C-alpha atoms as an extended CHARMM CRD file, in Angstrom:
* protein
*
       152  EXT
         1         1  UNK       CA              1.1810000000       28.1440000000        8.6590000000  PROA      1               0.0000000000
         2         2  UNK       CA              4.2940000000       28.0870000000       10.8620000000  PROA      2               0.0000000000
         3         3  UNK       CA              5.4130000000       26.8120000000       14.2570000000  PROA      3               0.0000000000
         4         4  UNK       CA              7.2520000000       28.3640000000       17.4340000000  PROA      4               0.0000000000
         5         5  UNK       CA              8.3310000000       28.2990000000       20.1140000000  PROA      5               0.0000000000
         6         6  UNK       CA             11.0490000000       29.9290000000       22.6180000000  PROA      6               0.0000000000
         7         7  UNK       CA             14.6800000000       28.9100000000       21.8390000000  PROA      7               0.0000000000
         8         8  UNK       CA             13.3950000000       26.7570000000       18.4920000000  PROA      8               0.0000000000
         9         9  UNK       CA             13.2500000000       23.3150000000       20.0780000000  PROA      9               0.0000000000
        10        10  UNK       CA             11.2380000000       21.5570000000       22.0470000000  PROA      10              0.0000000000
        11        11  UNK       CA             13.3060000000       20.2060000000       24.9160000000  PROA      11              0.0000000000
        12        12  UNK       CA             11.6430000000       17.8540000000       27.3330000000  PROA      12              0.0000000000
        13        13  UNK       CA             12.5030000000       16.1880000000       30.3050000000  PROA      13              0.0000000000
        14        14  UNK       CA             10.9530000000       12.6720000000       31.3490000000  PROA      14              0.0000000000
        15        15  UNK       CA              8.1700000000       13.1020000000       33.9220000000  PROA      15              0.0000000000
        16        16  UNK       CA              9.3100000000       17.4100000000       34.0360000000  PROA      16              0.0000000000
        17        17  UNK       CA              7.3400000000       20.5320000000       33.0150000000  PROA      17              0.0000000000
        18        18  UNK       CA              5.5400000000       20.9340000000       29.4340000000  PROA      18              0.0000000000
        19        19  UNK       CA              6.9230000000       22.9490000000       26.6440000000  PROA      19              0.0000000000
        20        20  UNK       CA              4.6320000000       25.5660000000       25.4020000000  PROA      20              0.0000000000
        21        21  UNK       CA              4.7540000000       26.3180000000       21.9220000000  PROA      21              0.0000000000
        22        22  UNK       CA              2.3150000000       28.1500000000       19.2370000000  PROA      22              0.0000000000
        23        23  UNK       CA              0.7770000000       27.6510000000       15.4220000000  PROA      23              0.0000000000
        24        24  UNK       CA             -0.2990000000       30.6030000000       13.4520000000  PROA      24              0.0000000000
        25        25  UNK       CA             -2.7920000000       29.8010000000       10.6990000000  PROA      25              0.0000000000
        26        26  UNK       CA             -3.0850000000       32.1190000000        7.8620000000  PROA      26              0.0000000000
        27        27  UNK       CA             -5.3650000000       32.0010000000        4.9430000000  PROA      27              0.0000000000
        28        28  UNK       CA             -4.5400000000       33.6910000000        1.6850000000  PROA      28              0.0000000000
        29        29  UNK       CA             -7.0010000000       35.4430000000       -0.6220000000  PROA      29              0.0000000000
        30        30  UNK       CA             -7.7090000000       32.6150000000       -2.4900000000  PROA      30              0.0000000000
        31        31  UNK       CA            -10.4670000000       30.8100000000       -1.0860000000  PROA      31              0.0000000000
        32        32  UNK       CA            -12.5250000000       30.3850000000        2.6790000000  PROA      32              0.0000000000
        33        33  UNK       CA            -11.4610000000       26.9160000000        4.4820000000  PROA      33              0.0000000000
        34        34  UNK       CA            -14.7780000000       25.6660000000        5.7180000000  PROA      34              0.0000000000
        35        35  UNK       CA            -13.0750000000       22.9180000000        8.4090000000  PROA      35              0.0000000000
        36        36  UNK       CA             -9.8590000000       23.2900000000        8.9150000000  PROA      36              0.0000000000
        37        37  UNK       CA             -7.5550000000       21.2260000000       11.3450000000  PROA      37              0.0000000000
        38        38  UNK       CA             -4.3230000000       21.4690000000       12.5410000000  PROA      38              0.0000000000
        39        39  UNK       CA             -2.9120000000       17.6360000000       13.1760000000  PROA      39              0.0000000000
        40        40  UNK       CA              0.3090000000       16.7270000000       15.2490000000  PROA      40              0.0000000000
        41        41  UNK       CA              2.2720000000       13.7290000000       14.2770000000  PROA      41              0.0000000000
        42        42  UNK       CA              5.4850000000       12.1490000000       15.6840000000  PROA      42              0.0000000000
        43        43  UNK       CA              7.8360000000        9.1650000000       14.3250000000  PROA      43              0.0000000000
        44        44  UNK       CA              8.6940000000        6.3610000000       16.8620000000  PROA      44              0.0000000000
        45        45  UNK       CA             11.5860000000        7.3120000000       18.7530000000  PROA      45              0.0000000000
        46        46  UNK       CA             14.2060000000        4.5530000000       18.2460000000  PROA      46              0.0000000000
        47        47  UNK       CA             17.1380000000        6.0990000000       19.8520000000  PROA      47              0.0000000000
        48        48  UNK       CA             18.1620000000        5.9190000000       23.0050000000  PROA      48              0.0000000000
        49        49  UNK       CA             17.1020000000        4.2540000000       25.6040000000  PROA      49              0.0000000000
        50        50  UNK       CA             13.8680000000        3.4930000000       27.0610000000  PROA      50              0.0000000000
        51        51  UNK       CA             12.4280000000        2.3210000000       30.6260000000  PROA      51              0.0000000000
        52        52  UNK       CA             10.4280000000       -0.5330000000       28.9900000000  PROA      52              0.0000000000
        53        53  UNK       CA              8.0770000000       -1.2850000000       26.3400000000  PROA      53              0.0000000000
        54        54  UNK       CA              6.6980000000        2.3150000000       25.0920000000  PROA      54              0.0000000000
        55        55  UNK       CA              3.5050000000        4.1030000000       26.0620000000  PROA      55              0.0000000000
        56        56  UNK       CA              1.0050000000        5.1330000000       23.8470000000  PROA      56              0.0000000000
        57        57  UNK       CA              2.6580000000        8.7040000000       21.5460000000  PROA      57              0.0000000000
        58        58  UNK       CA              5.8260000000        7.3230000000       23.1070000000  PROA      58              0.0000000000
        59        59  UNK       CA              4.8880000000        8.6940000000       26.8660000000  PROA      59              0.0000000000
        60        60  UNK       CA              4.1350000000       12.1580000000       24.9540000000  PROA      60              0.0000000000
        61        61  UNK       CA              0.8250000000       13.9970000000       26.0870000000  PROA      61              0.0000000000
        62        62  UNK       CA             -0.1050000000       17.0100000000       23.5020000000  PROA      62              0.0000000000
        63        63  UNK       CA             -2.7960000000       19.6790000000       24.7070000000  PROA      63              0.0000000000
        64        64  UNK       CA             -4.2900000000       22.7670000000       23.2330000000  PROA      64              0.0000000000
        65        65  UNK       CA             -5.4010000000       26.3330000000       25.2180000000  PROA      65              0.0000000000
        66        66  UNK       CA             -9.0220000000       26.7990000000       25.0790000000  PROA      66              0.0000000000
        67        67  UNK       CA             -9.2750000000       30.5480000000       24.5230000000  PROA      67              0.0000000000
        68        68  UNK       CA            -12.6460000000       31.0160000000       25.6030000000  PROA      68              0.0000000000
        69        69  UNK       CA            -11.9980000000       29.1490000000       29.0650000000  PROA      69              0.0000000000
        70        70  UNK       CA             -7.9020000000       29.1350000000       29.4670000000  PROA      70              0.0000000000
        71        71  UNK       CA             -8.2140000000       25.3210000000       29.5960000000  PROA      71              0.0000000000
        72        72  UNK       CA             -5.7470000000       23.1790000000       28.3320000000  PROA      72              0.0000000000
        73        73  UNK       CA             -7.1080000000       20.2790000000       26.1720000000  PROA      73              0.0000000000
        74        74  UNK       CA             -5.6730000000       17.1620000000       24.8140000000  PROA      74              0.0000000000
        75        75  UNK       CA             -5.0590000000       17.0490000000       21.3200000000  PROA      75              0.0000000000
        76        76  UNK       CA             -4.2140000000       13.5820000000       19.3360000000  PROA      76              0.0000000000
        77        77  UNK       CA             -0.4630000000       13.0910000000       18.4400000000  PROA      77              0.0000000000
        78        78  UNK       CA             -0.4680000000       10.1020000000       15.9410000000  PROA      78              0.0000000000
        79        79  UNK       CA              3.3250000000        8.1560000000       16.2620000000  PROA      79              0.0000000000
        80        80  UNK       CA              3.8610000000        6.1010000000       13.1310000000  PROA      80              0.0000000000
        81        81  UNK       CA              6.6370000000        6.6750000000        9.8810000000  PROA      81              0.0000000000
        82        82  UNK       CA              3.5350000000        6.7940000000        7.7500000000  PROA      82              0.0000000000
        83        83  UNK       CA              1.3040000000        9.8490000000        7.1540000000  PROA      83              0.0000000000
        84        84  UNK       CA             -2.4860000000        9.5440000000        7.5150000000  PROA      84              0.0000000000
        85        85  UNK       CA             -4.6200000000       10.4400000000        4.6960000000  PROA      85              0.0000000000
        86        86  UNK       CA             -6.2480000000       14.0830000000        5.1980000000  PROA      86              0.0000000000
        87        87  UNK       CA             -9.8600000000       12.2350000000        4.5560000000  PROA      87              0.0000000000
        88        88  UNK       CA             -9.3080000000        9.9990000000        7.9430000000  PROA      88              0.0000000000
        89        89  UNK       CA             -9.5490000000       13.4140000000        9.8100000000  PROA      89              0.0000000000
        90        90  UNK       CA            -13.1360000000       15.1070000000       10.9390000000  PROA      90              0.0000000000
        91        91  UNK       CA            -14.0230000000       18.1550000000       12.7150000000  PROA      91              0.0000000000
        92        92  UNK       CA            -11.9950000000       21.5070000000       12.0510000000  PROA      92              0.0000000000
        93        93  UNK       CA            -13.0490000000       25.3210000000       11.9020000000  PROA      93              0.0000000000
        94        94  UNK       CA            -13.4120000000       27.7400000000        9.2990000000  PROA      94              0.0000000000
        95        95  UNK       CA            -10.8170000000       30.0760000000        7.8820000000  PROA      95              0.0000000000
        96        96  UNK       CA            -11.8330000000       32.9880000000        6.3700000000  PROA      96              0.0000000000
        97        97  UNK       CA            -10.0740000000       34.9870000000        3.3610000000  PROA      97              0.0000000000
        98        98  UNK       CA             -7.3490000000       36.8450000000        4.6160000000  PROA      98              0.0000000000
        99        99  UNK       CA             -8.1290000000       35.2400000000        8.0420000000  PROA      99              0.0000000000
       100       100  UNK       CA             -5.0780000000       34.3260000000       10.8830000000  PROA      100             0.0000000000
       101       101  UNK       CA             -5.0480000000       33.1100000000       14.4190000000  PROA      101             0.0000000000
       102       102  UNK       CA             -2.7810000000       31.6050000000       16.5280000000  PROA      102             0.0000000000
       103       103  UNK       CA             -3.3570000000       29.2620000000       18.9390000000  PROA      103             0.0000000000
       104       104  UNK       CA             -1.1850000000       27.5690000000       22.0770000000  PROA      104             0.0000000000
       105       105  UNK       CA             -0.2490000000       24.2790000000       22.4330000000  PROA      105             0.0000000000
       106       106  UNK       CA              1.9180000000       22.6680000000       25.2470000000  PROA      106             0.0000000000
       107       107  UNK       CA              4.1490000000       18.6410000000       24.8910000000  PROA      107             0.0000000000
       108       108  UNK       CA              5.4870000000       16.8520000000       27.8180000000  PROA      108             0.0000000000
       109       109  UNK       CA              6.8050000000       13.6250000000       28.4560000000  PROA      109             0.0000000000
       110       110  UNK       CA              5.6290000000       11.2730000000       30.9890000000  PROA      110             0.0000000000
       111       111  UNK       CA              7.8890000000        9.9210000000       33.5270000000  PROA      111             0.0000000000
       112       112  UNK       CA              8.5840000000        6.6710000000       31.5120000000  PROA      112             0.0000000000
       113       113  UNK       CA              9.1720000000        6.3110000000       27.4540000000  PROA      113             0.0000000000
       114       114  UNK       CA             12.3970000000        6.3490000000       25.1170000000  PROA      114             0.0000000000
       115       115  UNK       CA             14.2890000000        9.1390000000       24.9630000000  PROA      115             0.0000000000
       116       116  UNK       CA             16.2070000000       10.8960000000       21.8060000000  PROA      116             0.0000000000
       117       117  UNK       CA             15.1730000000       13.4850000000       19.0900000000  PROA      117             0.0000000000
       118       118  UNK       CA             12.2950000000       13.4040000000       16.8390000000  PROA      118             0.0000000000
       119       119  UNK       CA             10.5140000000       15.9390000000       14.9130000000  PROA      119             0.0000000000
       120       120  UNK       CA              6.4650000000       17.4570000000       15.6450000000  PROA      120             0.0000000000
       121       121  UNK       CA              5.3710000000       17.2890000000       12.3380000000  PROA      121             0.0000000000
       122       122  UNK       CA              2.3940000000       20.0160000000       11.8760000000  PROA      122             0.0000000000
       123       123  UNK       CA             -0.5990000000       19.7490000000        9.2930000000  PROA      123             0.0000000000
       124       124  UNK       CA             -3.1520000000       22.0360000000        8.2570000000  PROA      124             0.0000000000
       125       125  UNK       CA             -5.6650000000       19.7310000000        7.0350000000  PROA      125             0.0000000000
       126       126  UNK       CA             -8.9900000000       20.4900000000        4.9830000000  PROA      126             0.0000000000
       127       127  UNK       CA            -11.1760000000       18.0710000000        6.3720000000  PROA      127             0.0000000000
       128       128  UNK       CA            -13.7180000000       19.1880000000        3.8590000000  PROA      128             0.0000000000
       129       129  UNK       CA            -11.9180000000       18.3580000000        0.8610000000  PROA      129             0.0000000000
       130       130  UNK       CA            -12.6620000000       15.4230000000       -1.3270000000  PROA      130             0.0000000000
       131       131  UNK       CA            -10.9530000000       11.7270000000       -0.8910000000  PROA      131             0.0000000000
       132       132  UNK       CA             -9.1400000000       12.4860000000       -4.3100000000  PROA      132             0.0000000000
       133       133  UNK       CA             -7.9040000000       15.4210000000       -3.6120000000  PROA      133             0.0000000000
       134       134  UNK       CA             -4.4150000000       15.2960000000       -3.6330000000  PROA      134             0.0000000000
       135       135  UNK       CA             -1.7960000000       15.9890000000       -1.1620000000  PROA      135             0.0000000000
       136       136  UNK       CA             -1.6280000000       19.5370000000       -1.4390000000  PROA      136             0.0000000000
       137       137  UNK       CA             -5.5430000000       20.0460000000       -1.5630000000  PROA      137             0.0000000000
       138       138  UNK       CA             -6.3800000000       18.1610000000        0.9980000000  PROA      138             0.0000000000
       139       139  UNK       CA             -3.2740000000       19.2830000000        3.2400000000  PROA      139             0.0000000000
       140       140  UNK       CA             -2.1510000000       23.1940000000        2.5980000000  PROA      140             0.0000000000
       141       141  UNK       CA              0.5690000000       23.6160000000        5.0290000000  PROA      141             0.0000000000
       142       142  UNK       CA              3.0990000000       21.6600000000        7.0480000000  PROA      142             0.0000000000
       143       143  UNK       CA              5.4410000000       22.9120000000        9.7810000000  PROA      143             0.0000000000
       144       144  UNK       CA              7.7820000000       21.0600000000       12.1400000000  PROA      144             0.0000000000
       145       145  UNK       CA              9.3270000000       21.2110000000       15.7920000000  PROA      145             0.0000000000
       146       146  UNK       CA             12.2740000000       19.9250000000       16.9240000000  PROA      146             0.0000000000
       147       147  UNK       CA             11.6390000000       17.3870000000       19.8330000000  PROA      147             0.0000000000
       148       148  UNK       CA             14.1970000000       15.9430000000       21.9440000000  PROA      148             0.0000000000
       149       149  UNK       CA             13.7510000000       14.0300000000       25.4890000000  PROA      149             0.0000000000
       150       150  UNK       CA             15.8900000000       13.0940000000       27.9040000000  PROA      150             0.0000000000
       151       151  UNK       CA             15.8820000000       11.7170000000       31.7280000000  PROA      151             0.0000000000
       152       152  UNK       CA             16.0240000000       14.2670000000       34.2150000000  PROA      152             0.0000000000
């Protein structure tokens, strides 16, 4: 799996334009994926300065392109220093052997929140996989973003 976007970063402005970035999934020739997910997370942003008490994803709103309509769709971002446990997670898609796509995704910040750097941190989750799995089985590949947000 990997992450990208134009210029590396993901540089947002309070209450300004989203930041379009992508996530190519690729499956080796080991085995089929029968629900796979691709889950965004976020640490609190602590530095700098905010307008108040935080919203809810610290004033971030995540969305994914709908290829089949050209829709944009929001997508849970979890904020917390912990990581969720890949059996918490439902839905997902199959992946094939030998299998890739990429799909669009777009951040911005909302006119009010903290401001300061933080990374996207990007899971491939198999929600299919067993509550002991471990970390690596039930998670395949991570990726990460760059965020930082300032006040216009």
């Amino acid at each position: 799996m990997s992450a990208s976007t134009a210029g590396g970063a993901l540089n947002v402005v309070r209450g300004g334009a989203a930041r379009e970035f992508t996530v190519t999934v690729r499956n080796g020739n080991i085995r089929v994926y029968g629900q796979v997910l691709v889950v965004f997370q976020m640490e609190i942003m602590v530095e700098g300065v905010s307008d108040g008490p935080a919203p809810p994803q610290n004033g971030f709103v995540l969305e994914r392109r709908d290829p089949a309509t050209g829709a944009w769709r929001t997508v849970e971002l979890r904020v917390a220093n912990d990581v969720q446990p890949h059996w918490l997670f439902t839905g997902g898609t199959p992946l094939a052997r030998d299998a890739a796509r990429t799909e669009r995704y777009r951040i911005r910040a909302g006119a009010t929140g903290p401001v300061g750097f933080t990374p996207l941190m990007i899971r491939l989750i198999d929600t299919g996989a067993p509550q002991n799995a471990s970390y690596e089985q039930g998670g395949p590949a991570r990726s990460s973003l760059p965020v930082s947000a300032r006040h216009g």
